Amino acid sequence: MTSKSAQVQMTRRLPGDEGPWVFIAIDTFLFGAFFTSFVYDRLKDVELFNRSQEALSTAIGVVNTLILLASSWFVVLAVHAAKKNMGTTVRNCLMLALLCGVSFAVSKYFEYTAKFDVGLNLLTNNFYTYYFSLTGIHLAHVIIGMVVLGLLARAASGGVNNGRYLRFLESGASYWHMVDLIWIMLFTLLYLLR
Amino acid sequence: MTDSPYKSWRFCAWGGPLFLVTYIFFWGILGFNIPPLSPALTSAELAAHFIEHANRLRVAYVVALLVASFYLLWTVSIFKIMERMEGDNKVLSYIGLLGGGATVVWVTLPNALWLTAAFRPETDPAILQMLYDLGWLILDCTYAVSVMQMVSLAVLFLNDRREVTIFPKWLGWYNIWTCFIFLTLIIMPYFRVGLWAWDGWMNFWVAFFAWFIWIVAQSYFVFRAIARFEQEDGLAKRPSPRGILKPGIAVELGK
């Protein structure tokens, strides 16, 4: 493993199956287009976007970010544990990551209802159209990810240190990291960009 | 050799590319649907458009009504392949068949509505606008039946346990992604401008072209699958096309 060629081979390997990467790649491109579209529309009315942004809570955004970063970390721990054949650890880490996903969804529920209560919604203005639609699509990704994490945790009882499970786990982990990465971009653009 | 069932499969498979080319031309280009008229137009502006282009629009929609049925042939060829892949349990095959069949209805009907508008364009502009809106809302918001076809195919592709799979797995994942983004059409009815409107970059350009690209990729692999079955049954006239039995990511990915 210490030889150079072995290292090169290791770094070049795509985690998981190729198939899910097709999904991840196109999805990332699509979000790239969403971000470009947001920045483009923002430039047409910077004042409105900045004023609308003031109603968002940066604190909730930061908490959301930390929750997702923690969940990604748990998923990484699960992958490492799987390679060491520690089935229980794998399952526990995945359940913790899943719990992070649940807390993210719950916090989004409170965030949305607080906005609705003061009369802000999808149609309020261009900024809120982006805010609700993009975070909503992201939330849909989180929910799908949670289902995947749940399936992975359940499958862990059937043995974790085999090629089939590892490919499944790595594919799921790659997807979950993408969801995390998209959130970080959304947080920056929607909550922070001035 | 003349009894080979694959002749008719291949004949039906041509329905896919033929549908795509002719539908894009008549519905899309001649019918002013690539890109569509903005939902923000006033009824008077829309009426002016229909009056000015009445004859062109009549040709566009009446032929689009005709060529949409090519999708039906294509669906049958896909069904035959699904059936063969699935074996005795034909649940996925039938979901795919019905989903594709229902798609034919929903890509056909809007053209009939727009044809009605073009038939009597001097009518009350408000009625004309309702017909135009109805056409687009039907075309956009009935994606769920196409999703049935695409997801049943994806499930079949991803569960293919053959050493060299009939369809590449990435196509299954592409299907799933396309179905997933169709869901953004749920918010289309709330918007008349911007990316979520029916002429927006997301809900028109991305959603429709993701579907068009799927038809291209799916058709290509349908022909390959037919050639492979022919070879497996010893009915092939020619040796297999180069690379047909080699696994791996195909070139369409980059298109």
Tab-separated table of C-alpha atoms in Angstrom:
chain	number	residue	atom	x	y	z
A	1	MET	CA	0.000	0.000	0.000
A	2	THR	CA	2.938	2.330	0.564
A	3	SER	CA	4.302	1.926	-2.944
A	4	LYS	CA	3.624	4.830	-5.257
A	5	SER	CA	1.721	2.879	-7.874
A	6	ALA	CA	-0.583	1.377	-5.272
A	7	GLN	CA	-1.273	4.850	-3.945
A	8	VAL	CA	-2.034	6.166	-7.406
A	9	GLN	CA	-4.410	3.264	-7.938
A	10	MET	CA	-6.124	3.997	-4.658
A	11	THR	CA	-6.596	7.685	-5.307
A	12	ARG	CA	-7.929	7.062	-8.789
A	13	ARG	CA	-10.680	4.677	-7.801
A	14	LEU	CA	-14.206	6.078	-7.959
A	15	PRO	CA	-16.009	5.458	-4.666
A	16	GLY	CA	-19.021	3.218	-5.119
A	17	ASP	CA	-20.604	2.324	-8.469
A	18	GLU	CA	-20.351	4.441	-11.618
A	19	GLY	CA	-24.138	4.588	-12.013
A	20	PRO	CA	-24.957	6.799	-9.017
A	21	TRP	CA	-22.153	9.132	-10.078
A	22	VAL	CA	-24.110	9.873	-13.250
A	23	PHE	CA	-26.948	11.044	-11.021
A	24	ILE	CA	-24.569	13.017	-8.786
A	25	ALA	CA	-22.776	14.640	-11.731
A	26	ILE	CA	-25.915	15.811	-13.560
A	27	ASP	CA	-27.530	16.931	-10.328
A	28	THR	CA	-24.475	18.981	-9.402
A	29	PHE	CA	-24.525	20.619	-12.843
A	30	LEU	CA	-28.191	21.449	-12.367
A	31	PHE	CA	-27.542	23.090	-9.021
A	32	GLY	CA	-24.632	24.948	-10.601
A	33	ALA	CA	-27.159	26.333	-13.073
A	34	PHE	CA	-29.527	27.252	-10.216
A	35	PHE	CA	-26.725	29.148	-8.471
A	36	THR	CA	-25.778	30.982	-11.660
A	37	SER	CA	-29.410	31.862	-12.237
A	38	PHE	CA	-29.715	33.162	-8.671
A	39	VAL	CA	-26.608	35.336	-8.954
A	40	TYR	CA	-27.760	36.634	-12.355
A	41	ASP	CA	-31.228	37.574	-11.080
A	42	ARG	CA	-29.727	39.046	-7.929
A	43	LEU	CA	-27.563	41.407	-9.977
A	44	LYS	CA	-30.715	42.770	-11.599
A	45	ASP	CA	-32.101	43.825	-8.207
A	46	VAL	CA	-29.380	43.676	-5.538
A	47	GLU	CA	-31.278	45.985	-3.218
A	48	LEU	CA	-34.390	43.757	-3.106
A	49	PHE	CA	-32.326	40.607	-2.583
A	50	ASN	CA	-30.353	42.189	0.260
A	51	ARG	CA	-33.468	43.553	1.929
A	52	SER	CA	-35.272	40.200	1.658
A	53	GLN	CA	-32.275	38.339	2.993
A	54	GLU	CA	-32.461	40.275	6.270
A	55	ALA	CA	-35.522	38.243	7.280
A	56	LEU	CA	-33.493	35.000	7.129
A	57	SER	CA	-31.880	33.792	10.320
A	58	THR	CA	-28.146	33.300	9.847
A	59	ALA	CA	-28.086	31.441	13.163
A	60	ILE	CA	-30.469	28.757	11.855
A	61	GLY	CA	-28.397	28.584	8.661
A	62	VAL	CA	-25.224	28.013	10.683
A	63	VAL	CA	-26.915	25.323	12.784
A	64	ASN	CA	-28.203	23.633	9.603
A	65	THR	CA	-24.698	23.685	8.157
A	66	LEU	CA	-23.151	22.194	11.298
A	67	ILE	CA	-25.824	19.482	11.415
A	68	LEU	CA	-25.112	18.438	7.835
A	69	LEU	CA	-21.340	18.606	8.282
A	70	ALA	CA	-21.678	16.367	11.347
A	71	SER	CA	-23.829	13.912	9.387
A	72	SER	CA	-21.243	13.782	6.610
A	73	TRP	CA	-18.600	13.066	9.213
A	74	PHE	CA	-20.661	10.192	10.631
A	75	VAL	CA	-20.993	8.768	7.135
A	76	VAL	CA	-17.204	8.936	6.685
A	77	LEU	CA	-16.782	7.104	9.995
A	78	ALA	CA	-19.246	4.475	8.775
A	79	VAL	CA	-17.227	3.899	5.591
A	80	HIS	CA	-14.001	3.525	7.595
A	81	ALA	CA	-15.673	1.180	10.070
A	82	ALA	CA	-17.052	-0.941	7.223
A	83	LYS	CA	-13.551	-1.465	5.851
A	84	LYS	CA	-12.522	-2.715	9.301
A	85	ASN	CA	-15.576	-4.994	9.367
A	86	MET	CA	-17.106	-3.306	12.432
A	87	GLY	CA	-20.763	-3.905	11.625
A	88	THR	CA	-22.276	-2.401	14.779
A	89	THR	CA	-20.221	0.780	14.471
A	90	VAL	CA	-21.280	1.107	10.839
A	91	ARG	CA	-24.917	0.863	11.809
A	92	ASN	CA	-24.590	3.289	14.717
A	93	CYS	CA	-22.760	5.887	12.632
A	94	LEU	CA	-25.389	5.644	9.901
A	95	MET	CA	-28.179	6.022	12.434
A	96	LEU	CA	-26.463	9.130	13.847
A	97	ALA	CA	-26.151	10.556	10.321
A	98	LEU	CA	-29.830	9.775	9.784
A	99	LEU	CA	-30.683	11.538	13.038
A	100	CYS	CA	-28.808	14.607	11.773
A	101	GLY	CA	-30.929	14.452	8.620
A	102	VAL	CA	-34.092	14.327	10.736
A	103	SER	CA	-32.983	17.350	12.801
A	104	PHE	CA	-32.231	19.222	9.577
A	105	ALA	CA	-35.709	18.502	8.238
A	106	VAL	CA	-37.327	19.485	11.557
A	107	SER	CA	-35.410	22.760	11.682
A	108	LYS	CA	-36.495	23.472	8.092
A	109	TYR	CA	-40.093	22.861	9.121
A	110	PHE	CA	-39.809	25.510	11.857
A	111	GLU	CA	-37.946	27.872	9.557
A	112	TYR	CA	-40.616	27.607	6.851
A	113	THR	CA	-43.580	27.972	9.216
A	114	ALA	CA	-41.972	31.054	10.801
A	115	LYS	CA	-41.732	32.582	7.314
A	116	PHE	CA	-45.314	31.664	6.437
A	117	ASP	CA	-46.516	33.201	9.716
A	118	VAL	CA	-45.151	36.606	8.758
A	119	GLY	CA	-46.616	36.302	5.261
A	120	LEU	CA	-43.468	35.338	3.347
A	121	ASN	CA	-43.878	32.587	0.755
A	122	LEU	CA	-42.797	31.282	-2.650
A	123	LEU	CA	-44.547	34.164	-4.432
A	124	THR	CA	-43.494	37.074	-2.202
A	125	ASN	CA	-40.687	38.154	-4.525
A	126	ASN	CA	-37.886	36.806	-6.671
A	127	PHE	CA	-35.578	36.262	-3.699
A	128	TYR	CA	-38.180	34.196	-1.837
A	129	THR	CA	-38.970	32.218	-4.964
A	130	TYR	CA	-35.337	31.121	-5.002
A	131	TYR	CA	-35.224	30.669	-1.247
A	132	PHE	CA	-38.265	28.387	-1.025
A	133	SER	CA	-37.785	26.496	-4.287
A	134	LEU	CA	-34.066	25.801	-3.929
A	135	THR	CA	-34.136	24.912	-0.232
A	136	GLY	CA	-37.274	22.840	-0.961
A	137	ILE	CA	-35.548	20.877	-3.720
A	138	HIS	CA	-32.562	20.459	-1.430
A	139	LEU	CA	-34.844	19.192	1.336
A	140	ALA	CA	-36.260	16.623	-1.097
A	141	HIS	CA	-32.661	15.470	-1.647
A	142	VAL	CA	-32.161	15.229	2.133
A	143	ILE	CA	-35.289	13.111	2.524
A	144	ILE	CA	-34.185	10.722	-0.235
A	145	GLY	CA	-30.751	10.586	1.412
A	146	MET	CA	-32.355	9.674	4.719
A	147	VAL	CA	-34.155	6.760	3.089
A	148	VAL	CA	-30.818	5.614	1.615
A	149	LEU	CA	-29.080	5.915	5.001
A	150	GLY	CA	-31.903	3.917	6.599
A	151	LEU	CA	-31.575	1.163	3.991
A	152	LEU	CA	-27.804	1.114	4.473
A	153	ALA	CA	-28.166	0.835	8.253
A	154	ARG	CA	-30.602	-2.034	7.860
A	155	ALA	CA	-28.398	-3.841	5.315
A	156	ALA	CA	-25.403	-3.536	7.685
A	157	SER	CA	-26.618	-6.551	9.673
A	158	GLY	CA	-25.917	-8.744	6.646
A	159	GLY	CA	-22.145	-8.086	6.846
A	160	VAL	CA	-20.291	-4.918	5.945
A	161	ASN	CA	-16.885	-5.926	4.679
A	162	ASN	CA	-17.905	-7.252	1.291
A	163	GLY	CA	-17.698	-5.639	-2.136
A	164	ARG	CA	-21.425	-5.376	-2.630
A	165	TYR	CA	-22.152	-3.617	0.653
A	166	LEU	CA	-19.108	-1.346	0.355
A	167	ARG	CA	-20.165	-0.205	-3.123
A	168	PHE	CA	-23.658	0.489	-1.842
A	169	LEU	CA	-22.274	2.337	1.184
A	170	GLU	CA	-19.796	4.400	-0.818
A	171	SER	CA	-22.425	5.338	-3.390
A	172	GLY	CA	-24.794	6.418	-0.628
A	173	ALA	CA	-21.998	8.328	1.110
A	174	SER	CA	-21.056	10.141	-2.122
A	175	TYR	CA	-24.667	11.182	-2.600
A	176	TRP	CA	-24.916	12.374	1.009
A	177	HIS	CA	-21.740	14.451	0.620
A	178	MET	CA	-23.200	16.041	-2.505
A	179	VAL	CA	-26.331	16.985	-0.544
A	180	ASP	CA	-24.075	18.530	2.105
A	181	LEU	CA	-22.027	20.401	-0.486
A	182	ILE	CA	-25.137	21.811	-2.163
A	183	TRP	CA	-26.370	23.054	1.203
A	184	ILE	CA	-23.078	24.859	1.862
A	185	MET	CA	-23.466	26.649	-1.474
A	186	LEU	CA	-27.119	27.461	-0.749
A	187	PHE	CA	-26.254	28.760	2.713
A	188	THR	CA	-23.563	31.007	1.277
A	189	LEU	CA	-25.723	32.388	-1.514
A	190	LEU	CA	-29.058	32.738	0.268
A	191	TYR	CA	-28.027	33.634	3.824
A	192	LEU	CA	-24.620	35.259	3.546
A	193	LEU	CA	-23.983	36.857	0.156
A	194	ARG	CA	-24.249	40.632	0.462
B	1	MET	CA	-34.738	-16.126	-41.080
B	2	THR	CA	-37.865	-14.433	-42.348
B	3	ASP	CA	-39.706	-15.562	-39.222
B	4	SER	CA	-37.438	-13.632	-36.889
B	5	PRO	CA	-39.645	-11.776	-34.398
B	6	TYR	CA	-36.980	-9.123	-34.067
B	7	LYS	CA	-37.861	-7.617	-37.418
B	8	SER	CA	-41.087	-6.261	-35.988
B	9	TRP	CA	-39.336	-5.239	-32.757
B	10	ARG	CA	-36.842	-3.249	-34.774
B	11	PHE	CA	-39.593	-1.733	-36.877
B	12	CYS	CA	-41.346	-0.532	-33.723
B	13	ALA	CA	-38.087	0.706	-32.226
B	14	TRP	CA	-37.742	3.148	-35.118
B	15	GLY	CA	-40.851	4.801	-33.722
B	16	GLY	CA	-38.699	6.472	-31.042
B	17	PRO	CA	-36.244	8.404	-33.230
B	18	LEU	CA	-39.003	9.080	-35.732
B	19	PHE	CA	-41.257	10.493	-33.015
B	20	LEU	CA	-38.477	12.694	-31.698
B	21	VAL	CA	-37.509	14.221	-35.031
B	22	THR	CA	-41.010	14.757	-36.362
B	23	TYR	CA	-42.540	15.889	-33.076
B	24	ILE	CA	-39.761	18.403	-32.480
B	25	PHE	CA	-40.249	19.738	-35.989
B	26	PHE	CA	-44.057	19.989	-36.075
B	27	TRP	CA	-44.985	20.547	-32.447
B	28	GLY	CA	-41.802	22.390	-31.545
B	29	ILE	CA	-40.532	24.455	-34.443
B	30	LEU	CA	-43.525	24.877	-36.735
B	31	GLY	CA	-45.896	25.089	-33.747
B	32	PHE	CA	-43.810	27.740	-31.927
B	33	ASN	CA	-43.290	25.509	-28.907
B	34	ILE	CA	-39.480	25.523	-28.814
B	35	PRO	CA	-39.482	27.792	-26.891
B	36	PRO	CA	-43.172	28.188	-26.035
B	37	LEU	CA	-44.953	31.523	-25.931
B	38	SER	CA	-44.677	33.168	-22.552
B	39	PRO	CA	-47.513	32.509	-20.089
B	40	ALA	CA	-47.229	36.214	-19.266
B	41	LEU	CA	-48.630	37.239	-22.693
B	42	THR	CA	-51.993	39.019	-22.644
B	43	SER	CA	-54.927	37.331	-24.360
B	44	ALA	CA	-54.838	40.015	-27.079
B	45	GLU	CA	-51.157	39.316	-27.827
B	46	LEU	CA	-51.825	35.597	-27.936
B	47	ALA	CA	-54.835	36.073	-30.237
B	48	ALA	CA	-52.735	38.218	-32.576
B	49	HIS	CA	-50.181	35.407	-32.754
B	50	PHE	CA	-52.833	32.802	-33.585
B	51	ILE	CA	-54.468	35.017	-36.218
B	52	GLU	CA	-51.158	35.865	-37.876
B	53	HIS	CA	-49.901	32.269	-38.021
B	54	ALA	CA	-53.222	30.382	-38.272
B	55	ASN	CA	-52.334	28.262	-41.305
B	56	ARG	CA	-48.847	27.420	-40.169
B	57	LEU	CA	-50.204	26.433	-36.753
B	58	ARG	CA	-52.911	24.236	-38.303
B	59	VAL	CA	-50.283	22.254	-40.205
B	60	ALA	CA	-48.053	22.070	-37.140
B	61	TYR	CA	-50.648	20.720	-34.743
B	62	VAL	CA	-52.548	18.462	-37.114
B	63	VAL	CA	-49.319	16.693	-38.092
B	64	ALA	CA	-48.083	16.642	-34.484
B	65	LEU	CA	-51.300	14.781	-33.643
B	66	LEU	CA	-50.358	12.212	-36.252
B	67	VAL	CA	-46.691	11.718	-35.417
B	68	ALA	CA	-47.227	11.519	-31.662
B	69	SER	CA	-48.449	7.959	-32.206
B	70	PHE	CA	-44.934	6.861	-33.207
B	71	TYR	CA	-44.243	6.930	-29.476
B	72	LEU	CA	-46.764	4.088	-29.161
B	73	LEU	CA	-44.741	1.859	-31.493
B	74	TRP	CA	-41.588	2.690	-29.619
B	75	THR	CA	-43.226	1.812	-26.304
B	76	VAL	CA	-44.175	-1.598	-27.667
B	77	SER	CA	-40.598	-2.362	-28.711
B	78	ILE	CA	-39.407	-1.356	-25.229
B	79	PHE	CA	-42.144	-3.524	-23.707
B	80	LYS	CA	-40.983	-6.573	-25.677
B	81	ILE	CA	-37.434	-6.072	-24.422
B	82	MET	CA	-38.616	-5.548	-20.851
B	83	GLU	CA	-40.703	-8.708	-21.074
B	84	ARG	CA	-37.744	-10.741	-22.212
B	85	MET	CA	-35.495	-9.288	-19.510
B	86	GLU	CA	-38.052	-9.772	-16.778
B	87	GLY	CA	-39.048	-13.378	-17.504
B	88	ASP	CA	-42.286	-14.690	-16.015
B	89	ASN	CA	-43.032	-11.835	-13.657
B	90	LYS	CA	-44.117	-9.113	-16.042
B	91	VAL	CA	-45.154	-6.436	-13.575
B	92	LEU	CA	-42.480	-3.917	-14.577
B	93	SER	CA	-43.077	-4.602	-18.258
B	94	TYR	CA	-46.763	-3.769	-17.927
B	95	ILE	CA	-46.097	-0.639	-15.888
B	96	GLY	CA	-43.739	0.447	-18.662
B	97	LEU	CA	-46.238	-0.405	-21.393
B	98	LEU	CA	-49.101	1.466	-19.737
B	99	GLY	CA	-46.877	4.411	-18.788
B	100	GLY	CA	-45.611	4.767	-22.356
B	101	GLY	CA	-49.102	4.295	-23.757
B	102	ALA	CA	-50.521	6.983	-21.477
B	103	THR	CA	-47.663	9.302	-22.446
B	104	VAL	CA	-48.917	9.074	-26.031
B	105	VAL	CA	-52.277	10.465	-24.895
B	106	TRP	CA	-50.735	13.402	-23.070
B	107	VAL	CA	-48.321	14.378	-25.837
B	108	THR	CA	-51.198	14.158	-28.318
B	109	LEU	CA	-54.075	15.942	-26.597
B	110	PRO	CA	-52.464	19.402	-26.155
B	111	ASN	CA	-52.022	19.584	-29.917
B	112	ALA	CA	-55.746	19.038	-30.381
B	113	LEU	CA	-56.440	21.969	-28.049
B	114	TRP	CA	-54.018	24.263	-29.853
B	115	LEU	CA	-55.443	23.092	-33.175
B	116	THR	CA	-58.882	24.141	-31.933
B	117	ALA	CA	-57.466	27.592	-31.178
B	118	ALA	CA	-55.853	27.801	-34.629
B	119	PHE	CA	-59.054	26.567	-36.289
B	120	ARG	CA	-61.070	29.597	-35.122
B	121	PRO	CA	-58.463	32.193	-34.133
B	122	GLU	CA	-60.897	35.118	-34.508
B	123	THR	CA	-62.822	33.861	-31.495
B	124	ASP	CA	-62.867	35.574	-28.073
B	125	PRO	CA	-59.182	36.005	-27.050
B	126	ALA	CA	-59.965	34.887	-23.500
B	127	ILE	CA	-61.219	31.513	-24.775
B	128	LEU	CA	-58.173	31.214	-27.005
B	129	GLN	CA	-55.932	31.850	-24.031
B	130	MET	CA	-57.707	29.174	-21.987
B	131	LEU	CA	-57.102	26.648	-24.773
B	132	TYR	CA	-53.447	27.605	-24.974
B	133	ASP	CA	-53.022	27.436	-21.183
B	134	LEU	CA	-54.869	24.130	-20.977
B	135	GLY	CA	-52.582	22.630	-23.600
B	136	TRP	CA	-49.447	23.598	-21.739
B	137	LEU	CA	-50.738	22.639	-18.319
B	138	ILE	CA	-51.708	19.200	-19.631
B	139	LEU	CA	-48.406	18.666	-21.411
B	140	ASP	CA	-46.360	19.729	-18.381
B	141	CYS	CA	-48.339	18.336	-15.482
B	142	THR	CA	-48.974	14.804	-16.731
B	143	TYR	CA	-45.335	13.724	-16.456
B	144	ALA	CA	-46.278	11.105	-13.821
B	145	VAL	CA	-47.289	8.528	-16.452
B	146	SER	CA	-43.953	8.924	-18.264
B	147	VAL	CA	-42.266	8.554	-14.889
B	148	MET	CA	-43.964	5.135	-14.581
B	149	GLN	CA	-42.305	4.013	-17.805
B	150	MET	CA	-38.922	5.477	-16.947
B	151	VAL	CA	-38.805	4.195	-13.382
B	152	SER	CA	-39.934	0.688	-14.327
B	153	LEU	CA	-37.108	0.643	-16.872
B	154	ALA	CA	-34.638	1.950	-14.291
B	155	VAL	CA	-35.609	-0.742	-11.788
B	156	LEU	CA	-35.159	-3.386	-14.468
B	157	PHE	CA	-31.771	-2.010	-15.601
B	158	LEU	CA	-30.406	-1.756	-12.076
B	159	ASN	CA	-31.520	-5.286	-11.199
B	160	ASP	CA	-30.019	-6.842	-14.320
B	161	ARG	CA	-27.729	-9.536	-12.904
B	162	ARG	CA	-26.206	-10.582	-16.266
B	163	GLU	CA	-22.442	-10.316	-16.396
B	164	VAL	CA	-22.805	-7.936	-19.337
B	165	THR	CA	-26.017	-6.066	-18.688
B	166	ILE	CA	-28.535	-5.491	-21.510
B	167	PHE	CA	-28.698	-1.772	-20.727
B	168	PRO	CA	-25.939	0.232	-19.045
B	169	LYS	CA	-26.650	0.987	-15.408
B	170	TRP	CA	-25.943	4.684	-15.905
B	171	LEU	CA	-29.004	4.861	-18.127
B	172	GLY	CA	-31.081	3.618	-15.195
B	173	TRP	CA	-29.639	6.379	-13.021
B	174	TYR	CA	-30.225	8.944	-15.742
B	175	ASN	CA	-33.882	7.826	-15.868
B	176	ILE	CA	-34.201	8.295	-12.131
B	177	TRP	CA	-32.650	11.752	-12.263
B	178	THR	CA	-34.932	12.841	-15.101
B	179	CYS	CA	-38.008	11.651	-13.211
B	180	PHE	CA	-36.774	13.451	-10.141
B	181	ILE	CA	-36.422	16.794	-11.901
B	182	PHE	CA	-39.872	16.413	-13.485
B	183	LEU	CA	-41.137	16.959	-9.950
B	184	THR	CA	-40.139	20.619	-10.174
B	185	LEU	CA	-43.086	20.998	-12.566
B	186	ILE	CA	-45.228	20.920	-9.428
B	187	ILE	CA	-44.435	24.600	-8.881
B	188	MET	CA	-44.885	25.547	-12.557
B	189	PRO	CA	-48.553	26.620	-12.160
B	190	TYR	CA	-47.507	29.334	-9.683
B	191	PHE	CA	-45.347	31.228	-12.150
B	192	ARG	CA	-45.787	33.136	-15.387
B	193	VAL	CA	-42.206	34.403	-15.552
B	194	GLY	CA	-38.805	33.140	-14.469
B	195	LEU	CA	-37.131	29.747	-14.353
B	196	TRP	CA	-40.226	27.875	-13.060
B	197	ALA	CA	-42.651	29.176	-15.720
B	198	TRP	CA	-43.502	26.790	-18.586
B	199	ASP	CA	-41.098	28.717	-20.820
B	200	GLY	CA	-38.431	29.053	-18.102
B	201	TRP	CA	-34.936	27.632	-18.448
B	202	MET	CA	-35.625	24.980	-15.840
B	203	ASN	CA	-39.179	23.864	-16.502
B	204	PHE	CA	-38.858	24.078	-20.258
B	205	TRP	CA	-35.261	23.775	-21.410
B	206	VAL	CA	-33.968	21.380	-18.777
B	207	ALA	CA	-37.132	19.320	-18.261
B	208	PHE	CA	-37.937	18.821	-21.950
B	209	PHE	CA	-34.399	18.304	-23.152
B	210	ALA	CA	-33.689	15.826	-20.360
B	211	TRP	CA	-36.642	13.858	-21.759
B	212	PHE	CA	-35.499	14.240	-25.399
B	213	ILE	CA	-31.989	13.095	-24.514
B	214	TRP	CA	-33.502	10.130	-22.714
B	215	ILE	CA	-35.405	9.146	-25.881
B	216	VAL	CA	-32.161	9.302	-27.892
B	217	ALA	CA	-30.146	7.248	-25.386
B	218	GLN	CA	-32.954	4.768	-24.762
B	219	SER	CA	-33.492	4.246	-28.500
B	220	TYR	CA	-29.800	3.603	-29.113
B	221	PHE	CA	-29.694	0.912	-26.456
B	222	VAL	CA	-32.994	-0.579	-27.612
B	223	PHE	CA	-31.424	-1.274	-31.010
B	224	ARG	CA	-28.379	-2.774	-29.326
B	225	ALA	CA	-30.561	-4.944	-27.115
B	226	ILE	CA	-32.461	-6.241	-30.137
B	227	ALA	CA	-29.192	-7.044	-31.914
B	228	ARG	CA	-27.986	-8.882	-28.841
B	229	PHE	CA	-31.144	-10.980	-28.484
B	230	GLU	CA	-30.909	-11.814	-32.153
B	231	GLN	CA	-27.352	-12.977	-31.635
B	232	GLU	CA	-28.256	-14.979	-28.536
B	233	ASP	CA	-30.993	-16.746	-30.493
B	234	GLY	CA	-28.679	-17.381	-33.434
B	235	LEU	CA	-30.804	-15.263	-35.726
B	236	ALA	CA	-28.270	-12.565	-36.475
B	237	LYS	CA	-27.421	-12.167	-40.158
B	238	ARG	CA	-24.235	-10.255	-39.486
B	239	PRO	CA	-21.665	-10.624	-36.733
B	240	SER	CA	-22.487	-8.419	-33.777
B	241	PRO	CA	-21.627	-4.745	-34.004
B	242	ARG	CA	-18.235	-4.033	-32.537
B	243	GLY	CA	-18.208	-3.745	-28.782
B	244	ILE	CA	-21.733	-4.946	-28.254
B	245	LEU	CA	-20.719	-7.422	-25.616
B	246	LYS	CA	-18.263	-5.143	-23.909
B	247	PRO	CA	-19.411	-3.560	-20.678
B	248	GLY	CA	-18.646	-0.018	-19.709
B	249	ILE	CA	-19.859	3.519	-19.984
B	250	ALA	CA	-21.075	4.302	-23.470
B	251	VAL	CA	-20.241	7.367	-25.477
B	252	GLU	CA	-23.701	8.988	-25.231
B	253	LEU	CA	-22.831	10.145	-21.755
B	254	GLY	CA	-20.926	13.118	-23.055
B	255	LYS	CA	-23.616	14.285	-25.490
